[in-house]
């Protein structure tokens, strides 16, 4: 095959890896397949992209030996989608491997905010992760997120509740419940890429300094 043919193959496979990565996330977000399938497709895109980069590297070495590197511009350009896929997935792998395998985080390690029956039922119907905040989870959280702590506010209970509610709306979370009598606010945050959902419970209580705000976030799927 000619150099132009190899270059076209590299370009086609490079675009295919980027398309596969996009489809893996979009299909998961639109509920075409479970998130585990989306992750496998993302890994397949990563393997394909790595293969493209290795093939392009081999072609560049051959061009260098033939003193034809001045013609390698299109080849380098066509590898950019594969390079982007490799960098994105590599970063995801690096971040996930550095975090503890937990799906449940709270500012109160002893008595975390509890979710309402309504949201608990929604999670149960979807087969979501267990809501239990076990001592093992608390220990892993202490090791990884020791800086998480309640928010102590000088404002009154009602002032803190209203501010928390405004914050939920400003962040674009989906409000589930807001009960000023119990001081509980519940919301759901949806990630941009795969559409993963995390349920958040915000608990406001009277405190000696004014009010205390605790937060808890629990992923519906994954760890």
PDB file of C-alpha atoms in Angstrom:
ATOM      1  CA  UNK A   1       0.000   0.000   0.000  1.00  0.00           C
ATOM      2  CA  UNK A   2       1.094   3.573  -0.669  1.00  0.00           C
ATOM      3  CA  UNK A   3       1.810   6.165   2.001  1.00  0.00           C
ATOM      4  CA  UNK A   4      -1.420   7.980   1.091  1.00  0.00           C
ATOM      5  CA  UNK A   5      -3.398   4.797   1.648  1.00  0.00           C
ATOM      6  CA  UNK A   6      -1.837   4.284   5.071  1.00  0.00           C
ATOM      7  CA  UNK A   7      -2.559   7.918   5.931  1.00  0.00           C
ATOM      8  CA  UNK A   8      -6.217   7.497   4.974  1.00  0.00           C
ATOM      9  CA  UNK A   9      -6.434   4.358   7.111  1.00  0.00           C
ATOM     10  CA  UNK A  10      -4.960   6.216  10.075  1.00  0.00           C
ATOM     11  CA  UNK A  11      -7.416   9.071   9.567  1.00  0.00           C
ATOM     12  CA  UNK A  12     -10.411   6.741   9.330  1.00  0.00           C
ATOM     13  CA  UNK A  13      -9.481   4.744  12.415  1.00  0.00           C
ATOM     14  CA  UNK A  14      -8.662   7.910  14.343  1.00  0.00           C
ATOM     15  CA  UNK A  15     -12.107   9.354  13.627  1.00  0.00           C
ATOM     16  CA  UNK A  16     -13.670   5.974  14.454  1.00  0.00           C
ATOM     17  CA  UNK A  17     -12.092   6.017  17.938  1.00  0.00           C
ATOM     18  CA  UNK A  18     -13.477   9.498  18.617  1.00  0.00           C
ATOM     19  CA  UNK A  19     -16.907   8.491  17.319  1.00  0.00           C
ATOM     20  CA  UNK A  20     -16.917   5.361  19.496  1.00  0.00           C
ATOM     21  CA  UNK A  21     -16.085   7.421  22.582  1.00  0.00           C
ATOM     22  CA  UNK A  22     -18.882   9.863  21.802  1.00  0.00           C
ATOM     23  CA  UNK A  23     -21.392   7.061  21.202  1.00  0.00           C
ATOM     24  CA  UNK A  24     -20.389   5.281  24.430  1.00  0.00           C
ATOM     25  CA  UNK A  25     -21.358   8.318  26.501  1.00  0.00           C
ATOM     26  CA  UNK A  26     -24.374   9.390  24.450  1.00  0.00           C
ATOM     27  CA  UNK A  27     -25.892   5.904  24.451  1.00  0.00           C
ATOM     28  CA  UNK A  28     -25.507   5.660  28.224  1.00  0.00           C
ATOM     29  CA  UNK A  29     -27.016   9.106  28.787  1.00  0.00           C
ATOM     30  CA  UNK A  30     -30.013   8.265  26.555  1.00  0.00           C
ATOM     31  CA  UNK A  31     -30.494   4.884  28.313  1.00  0.00           C
ATOM     32  CA  UNK A  32     -29.781   2.848  25.166  1.00  0.00           C
ATOM     33  CA  UNK A  33     -27.561   0.555  27.240  1.00  0.00           C
ATOM     34  CA  UNK A  34     -26.342   0.255  30.870  1.00  0.00           C
ATOM     35  CA  UNK A  35     -23.416   2.325  32.073  1.00  0.00           C
ATOM     36  CA  UNK A  36     -21.208  -0.783  32.179  1.00  0.00           C
ATOM     37  CA  UNK A  37     -21.619  -1.144  28.398  1.00  0.00           C
ATOM     38  CA  UNK A  38     -20.767   2.530  27.981  1.00  0.00           C
ATOM     39  CA  UNK A  39     -17.563   2.081  29.970  1.00  0.00           C
ATOM     40  CA  UNK A  40     -16.587  -0.983  27.899  1.00  0.00           C
ATOM     41  CA  UNK A  41     -17.171   0.985  24.692  1.00  0.00           C
ATOM     42  CA  UNK A  42     -15.016   3.804  26.064  1.00  0.00           C
ATOM     43  CA  UNK A  43     -12.224   1.329  26.784  1.00  0.00           C
ATOM     44  CA  UNK A  44     -12.608  -0.052  23.254  1.00  0.00           C
ATOM     45  CA  UNK A  45     -12.229   3.489  21.907  1.00  0.00           C
ATOM     46  CA  UNK A  46      -9.094   3.866  24.023  1.00  0.00           C
ATOM     47  CA  UNK A  47      -7.567   0.639  22.680  1.00  0.00           C
ATOM     48  CA  UNK A  48      -8.393   1.627  19.104  1.00  0.00           C
ATOM     49  CA  UNK A  49      -6.891   5.085  19.601  1.00  0.00           C
ATOM     50  CA  UNK A  50      -3.717   3.599  21.047  1.00  0.00           C
ATOM     51  CA  UNK A  51      -3.479   1.290  18.041  1.00  0.00           C
ATOM     52  CA  UNK A  52      -3.848   4.271  15.715  1.00  0.00           C
ATOM     53  CA  UNK A  53      -1.066   6.148  17.476  1.00  0.00           C
ATOM     54  CA  UNK A  54       1.250   3.130  17.299  1.00  0.00           C
ATOM     55  CA  UNK A  55       0.519   2.702  13.583  1.00  0.00           C
ATOM     56  CA  UNK A  56       1.142   6.406  12.962  1.00  0.00           C
ATOM     57  CA  UNK A  57       4.392   6.216  14.922  1.00  0.00           C
ATOM     58  CA  UNK A  58       5.535   3.305  12.762  1.00  0.00           C
ATOM     59  CA  UNK A  59       4.710   5.251   9.603  1.00  0.00           C
ATOM     60  CA  UNK A  60       6.607   8.285  10.890  1.00  0.00           C
ATOM     61  CA  UNK A  61       9.668   6.140  11.596  1.00  0.00           C
ATOM     62  CA  UNK A  62       9.476   4.741   8.071  1.00  0.00           C
ATOM     63  CA  UNK A  63       9.148   8.249   6.629  1.00  0.00           C
ATOM     64  CA  UNK A  64      12.148   9.395   8.673  1.00  0.00           C
ATOM     65  CA  UNK A  65      14.268   6.540   7.372  1.00  0.00           C
ATOM     66  CA  UNK A  66      13.287   7.475   3.834  1.00  0.00           C
ATOM     67  CA  UNK A  67      13.926  11.169   4.518  1.00  0.00           C
ATOM     68  CA  UNK A  68      10.287  11.985   3.771  1.00  0.00           C
ATOM     69  CA  UNK A  69       9.276  13.562   7.076  1.00  0.00           C
ATOM     70  CA  UNK A  70       8.341  16.735   5.194  1.00  0.00           C
ATOM     71  CA  UNK A  71       5.358  14.806   3.811  1.00  0.00           C
ATOM     72  CA  UNK A  72       4.173  13.572   7.204  1.00  0.00           C
ATOM     73  CA  UNK A  73       2.042  16.632   8.006  1.00  0.00           C
ATOM     74  CA  UNK A  74      -1.319  15.076   7.010  1.00  0.00           C
ATOM     75  CA  UNK A  75      -0.491  11.920   8.971  1.00  0.00           C
ATOM     76  CA  UNK A  76       0.169  13.907  12.156  1.00  0.00           C
ATOM     77  CA  UNK A  77      -3.020  15.912  11.623  1.00  0.00           C
ATOM     78  CA  UNK A  78      -5.156  12.785  11.200  1.00  0.00           C
ATOM     79  CA  UNK A  79      -3.905  11.345  14.496  1.00  0.00           C
ATOM     80  CA  UNK A  80      -5.283  14.283  16.528  1.00  0.00           C
ATOM     81  CA  UNK A  81      -8.715  12.681  17.265  1.00  0.00           C
ATOM     82  CA  UNK A  82      -7.011   9.498  18.479  1.00  0.00           C
ATOM     83  CA  UNK A  83      -4.590  11.541  20.569  1.00  0.00           C
ATOM     84  CA  UNK A  84      -7.505  13.403  22.171  1.00  0.00           C
ATOM     85  CA  UNK A  85      -9.291  10.125  22.967  1.00  0.00           C
ATOM     86  CA  UNK A  86      -6.111   8.707  24.516  1.00  0.00           C
ATOM     87  CA  UNK A  87      -5.581  11.769  26.700  1.00  0.00           C
ATOM     88  CA  UNK A  88      -9.216  11.884  27.873  1.00  0.00           C
ATOM     89  CA  UNK A  89      -9.427   8.195  28.780  1.00  0.00           C
ATOM     90  CA  UNK A  90      -5.948   8.201  30.360  1.00  0.00           C
ATOM     91  CA  UNK A  91      -7.015  11.065  32.602  1.00  0.00           C
ATOM     92  CA  UNK A  92     -10.246   9.280  33.554  1.00  0.00           C
ATOM     93  CA  UNK A  93      -8.307   6.124  34.446  1.00  0.00           C
ATOM     94  CA  UNK A  94      -5.742   8.081  36.459  1.00  0.00           C
ATOM     95  CA  UNK A  95      -8.402   9.966  38.430  1.00  0.00           C
ATOM     96  CA  UNK A  96     -10.566   6.907  39.127  1.00  0.00           C
ATOM     97  CA  UNK A  97      -7.588   4.832  40.286  1.00  0.00           C
ATOM     98  CA  UNK A  98      -6.608   7.534  42.791  1.00  0.00           C
ATOM     99  CA  UNK A  99     -10.033   7.704  44.473  1.00  0.00           C
ATOM    100  CA  UNK A 100     -11.557   5.339  47.043  1.00  0.00           C
ATOM    101  CA  UNK A 101     -14.185   2.857  45.780  1.00  0.00           C
ATOM    102  CA  UNK A 102     -17.113   4.530  47.538  1.00  0.00           C
ATOM    103  CA  UNK A 103     -20.353   6.032  46.257  1.00  0.00           C
ATOM    104  CA  UNK A 104     -21.516   7.640  49.493  1.00  0.00           C
ATOM    105  CA  UNK A 105     -19.993  10.807  51.020  1.00  0.00           C
ATOM    106  CA  UNK A 106     -21.220  12.927  53.929  1.00  0.00           C
ATOM    107  CA  UNK A 107     -20.070  15.887  56.008  1.00  0.00           C
ATOM    108  CA  UNK A 108     -21.421  14.085  59.079  1.00  0.00           C
ATOM    109  CA  UNK A 109     -19.582  10.791  59.514  1.00  0.00           C
ATOM    110  CA  UNK A 110     -21.617   9.725  62.565  1.00  0.00           C
ATOM    111  CA  UNK A 111     -25.163  10.753  61.682  1.00  0.00           C
ATOM    112  CA  UNK A 112     -25.348  11.518  57.939  1.00  0.00           C
ATOM    113  CA  UNK A 113     -28.426  13.276  56.504  1.00  0.00           C
ATOM    114  CA  UNK A 114     -31.186  10.797  55.675  1.00  0.00           C
ATOM    115  CA  UNK A 115     -33.113  10.755  52.416  1.00  0.00           C
ATOM    116  CA  UNK A 116     -36.893  10.988  52.299  1.00  0.00           C
ATOM    117  CA  UNK A 117     -39.112   8.018  51.551  1.00  0.00           C
ATOM    118  CA  UNK A 118     -39.951   9.537  48.164  1.00  0.00           C
ATOM    119  CA  UNK A 119     -36.367   9.619  46.936  1.00  0.00           C
ATOM    120  CA  UNK A 120     -35.594   6.277  48.570  1.00  0.00           C
ATOM    121  CA  UNK A 121     -38.466   4.719  46.609  1.00  0.00           C
ATOM    122  CA  UNK A 122     -37.206   6.233  43.347  1.00  0.00           C
ATOM    123  CA  UNK A 123     -33.752   4.787  43.929  1.00  0.00           C
ATOM    124  CA  UNK A 124     -35.180   1.402  44.928  1.00  0.00           C
ATOM    125  CA  UNK A 125     -37.305   1.215  41.761  1.00  0.00           C
ATOM    126  CA  UNK A 126     -34.199   1.878  39.641  1.00  0.00           C
ATOM    127  CA  UNK A 127     -32.075  -0.692  41.467  1.00  0.00           C
ATOM    128  CA  UNK A 128     -29.680   2.046  42.595  1.00  0.00           C
ATOM    129  CA  UNK A 129     -26.809   1.725  45.048  1.00  0.00           C
ATOM    130  CA  UNK A 130     -27.560   0.977  48.680  1.00  0.00           C
ATOM    131  CA  UNK A 131     -28.002   4.063  50.872  1.00  0.00           C
ATOM    132  CA  UNK A 132     -26.320   2.525  53.907  1.00  0.00           C
ATOM    133  CA  UNK A 133     -23.469   4.666  55.250  1.00  0.00           C
ATOM    134  CA  UNK A 134     -21.337   1.953  56.820  1.00  0.00           C
ATOM    135  CA  UNK A 135     -18.319   2.341  59.129  1.00  0.00           C
ATOM    136  CA  UNK A 136     -16.155   1.040  56.261  1.00  0.00           C
ATOM    137  CA  UNK A 137     -17.356   3.858  54.002  1.00  0.00           C
ATOM    138  CA  UNK A 138     -16.789   6.392  56.775  1.00  0.00           C
ATOM    139  CA  UNK A 139     -13.220   5.159  57.232  1.00  0.00           C
ATOM    140  CA  UNK A 140     -12.440   5.366  53.521  1.00  0.00           C
ATOM    141  CA  UNK A 141     -13.925   8.839  53.389  1.00  0.00           C
ATOM    142  CA  UNK A 142     -11.805   9.995  56.331  1.00  0.00           C
ATOM    143  CA  UNK A 143      -8.694   8.837  54.497  1.00  0.00           C
ATOM    144  CA  UNK A 144      -9.586  10.441  51.161  1.00  0.00           C
ATOM    145  CA  UNK A 145     -11.662  13.503  52.085  1.00  0.00           C
ATOM    146  CA  UNK A 146     -10.583  14.449  55.598  1.00  0.00           C
ATOM    147  CA  UNK A 147     -11.261  18.127  54.861  1.00  0.00           C
ATOM    148  CA  UNK A 148     -15.026  17.660  54.444  1.00  0.00           C
ATOM    149  CA  UNK A 149     -16.942  19.156  57.344  1.00  0.00           C
ATOM    150  CA  UNK A 150     -20.317  20.749  58.137  1.00  0.00           C
ATOM    151  CA  UNK A 151     -20.968  24.390  57.272  1.00  0.00           C
ATOM    152  CA  UNK A 152     -21.476  26.477  60.399  1.00  0.00           C
ATOM    153  CA  UNK A 153     -23.426  29.635  59.630  1.00  0.00           C
ATOM    154  CA  UNK A 154     -24.189  32.662  61.743  1.00  0.00           C
ATOM    155  CA  UNK A 155     -27.516  32.999  59.951  1.00  0.00           C
ATOM    156  CA  UNK A 156     -30.807  31.765  61.319  1.00  0.00           C
ATOM    157  CA  UNK A 157     -32.290  28.414  60.401  1.00  0.00           C
ATOM    158  CA  UNK A 158     -34.591  29.992  57.828  1.00  0.00           C
ATOM    159  CA  UNK A 159     -31.855  32.148  56.313  1.00  0.00           C
ATOM    160  CA  UNK A 160     -29.601  29.119  55.876  1.00  0.00           C
ATOM    161  CA  UNK A 161     -32.431  27.041  54.433  1.00  0.00           C
ATOM    162  CA  UNK A 162     -33.305  29.720  51.872  1.00  0.00           C
ATOM    163  CA  UNK A 163     -29.643  30.214  50.924  1.00  0.00           C
ATOM    164  CA  UNK A 164     -29.142  26.476  50.495  1.00  0.00           C
ATOM    165  CA  UNK A 165     -32.215  26.334  48.284  1.00  0.00           C
ATOM    166  CA  UNK A 166     -30.930  29.199  46.142  1.00  0.00           C
ATOM    167  CA  UNK A 167     -27.589  27.434  45.838  1.00  0.00           C
ATOM    168  CA  UNK A 168     -29.255  24.231  44.613  1.00  0.00           C
ATOM    169  CA  UNK A 169     -31.072  26.192  41.926  1.00  0.00           C
ATOM    170  CA  UNK A 170     -27.956  28.143  40.894  1.00  0.00           C
ATOM    171  CA  UNK A 171     -25.998  24.903  40.436  1.00  0.00           C
ATOM    172  CA  UNK A 172     -28.621  23.561  38.042  1.00  0.00           C
ATOM    173  CA  UNK A 173     -29.486  20.562  40.195  1.00  0.00           C
ATOM    174  CA  UNK A 174     -32.938  19.006  39.914  1.00  0.00           C
ATOM    175  CA  UNK A 175     -34.818  19.849  43.090  1.00  0.00           C
ATOM    176  CA  UNK A 176     -36.619  16.844  44.568  1.00  0.00           C
ATOM    177  CA  UNK A 177     -37.927  18.083  47.932  1.00  0.00           C
ATOM    178  CA  UNK A 178     -37.598  21.191  50.089  1.00  0.00           C
ATOM    179  CA  UNK A 179     -39.141  20.937  53.544  1.00  0.00           C
ATOM    180  CA  UNK A 180     -38.621  24.021  55.757  1.00  0.00           C
ATOM    181  CA  UNK A 181     -40.279  22.229  58.666  1.00  0.00           C
ATOM    182  CA  UNK A 182     -37.685  19.429  58.842  1.00  0.00           C
ATOM    183  CA  UNK A 183     -34.835  21.416  57.279  1.00  0.00           C
ATOM    184  CA  UNK A 184     -34.310  18.819  54.529  1.00  0.00           C
ATOM    185  CA  UNK A 185     -33.545  19.691  50.905  1.00  0.00           C
ATOM    186  CA  UNK A 186     -33.038  16.948  48.328  1.00  0.00           C
ATOM    187  CA  UNK A 187     -31.728  17.339  44.802  1.00  0.00           C
ATOM    188  CA  UNK A 188     -30.218  15.322  41.967  1.00  0.00           C
ATOM    189  CA  UNK A 189     -27.146  16.270  39.973  1.00  0.00           C
ATOM    190  CA  UNK A 190     -26.583  14.759  36.507  1.00  0.00           C
ATOM    191  CA  UNK A 191     -23.068  14.578  35.055  1.00  0.00           C
ATOM    192  CA  UNK A 192     -22.507  16.050  31.603  1.00  0.00           C
ATOM    193  CA  UNK A 193     -20.676  13.181  29.927  1.00  0.00           C
ATOM    194  CA  UNK A 194     -22.409   9.894  30.796  1.00  0.00           C
ATOM    195  CA  UNK A 195     -25.446  11.337  32.544  1.00  0.00           C
ATOM    196  CA  UNK A 196     -24.581   9.719  35.883  1.00  0.00           C
ATOM    197  CA  UNK A 197     -26.927  10.858  38.640  1.00  0.00           C
ATOM    198  CA  UNK A 198     -26.047  11.633  42.233  1.00  0.00           C
ATOM    199  CA  UNK A 199     -28.667  12.340  44.872  1.00  0.00           C
ATOM    200  CA  UNK A 200     -27.835  15.046  47.404  1.00  0.00           C
ATOM    201  CA  UNK A 201     -29.410  15.524  50.839  1.00  0.00           C
ATOM    202  CA  UNK A 202     -28.927  18.878  52.566  1.00  0.00           C
ATOM    203  CA  UNK A 203     -29.844  19.068  56.248  1.00  0.00           C
ATOM    204  CA  UNK A 204     -30.158  22.394  58.069  1.00  0.00           C
ATOM    205  CA  UNK A 205     -30.299  22.420  61.884  1.00  0.00           C
ATOM    206  CA  UNK A 206     -30.276  25.056  64.612  1.00  0.00           C
ATOM    207  CA  UNK A 207     -26.872  25.430  66.230  1.00  0.00           C
ATOM    208  CA  UNK A 208     -25.320  27.451  69.029  1.00  0.00           C
ATOM    209  CA  UNK A 209     -23.665  29.770  66.474  1.00  0.00           C
ATOM    210  CA  UNK A 210     -26.777  30.052  64.329  1.00  0.00           C
ATOM    211  CA  UNK A 211     -27.277  27.046  62.082  1.00  0.00           C
ATOM    212  CA  UNK A 212     -25.431  23.979  60.856  1.00  0.00           C
ATOM    213  CA  UNK A 213     -25.624  22.664  57.284  1.00  0.00           C
ATOM    214  CA  UNK A 214     -24.693  19.062  56.497  1.00  0.00           C
ATOM    215  CA  UNK A 215     -24.563  17.562  53.036  1.00  0.00           C
ATOM    216  CA  UNK A 216     -24.551  14.040  51.706  1.00  0.00           C
ATOM    217  CA  UNK A 217     -24.119  12.780  48.140  1.00  0.00           C
ATOM    218  CA  UNK A 218     -24.873   9.233  46.990  1.00  0.00           C
ATOM    219  CA  UNK A 219     -24.337   7.971  43.449  1.00  0.00           C
ATOM    220  CA  UNK A 220     -27.143   5.944  41.923  1.00  0.00           C
ATOM    221  CA  UNK A 221     -24.779   3.638  40.058  1.00  0.00           C
ATOM    222  CA  UNK A 222     -21.061   2.888  40.104  1.00  0.00           C
ATOM    223  CA  UNK A 223     -18.512   3.355  42.852  1.00  0.00           C
TER     224      UNK A 223
END
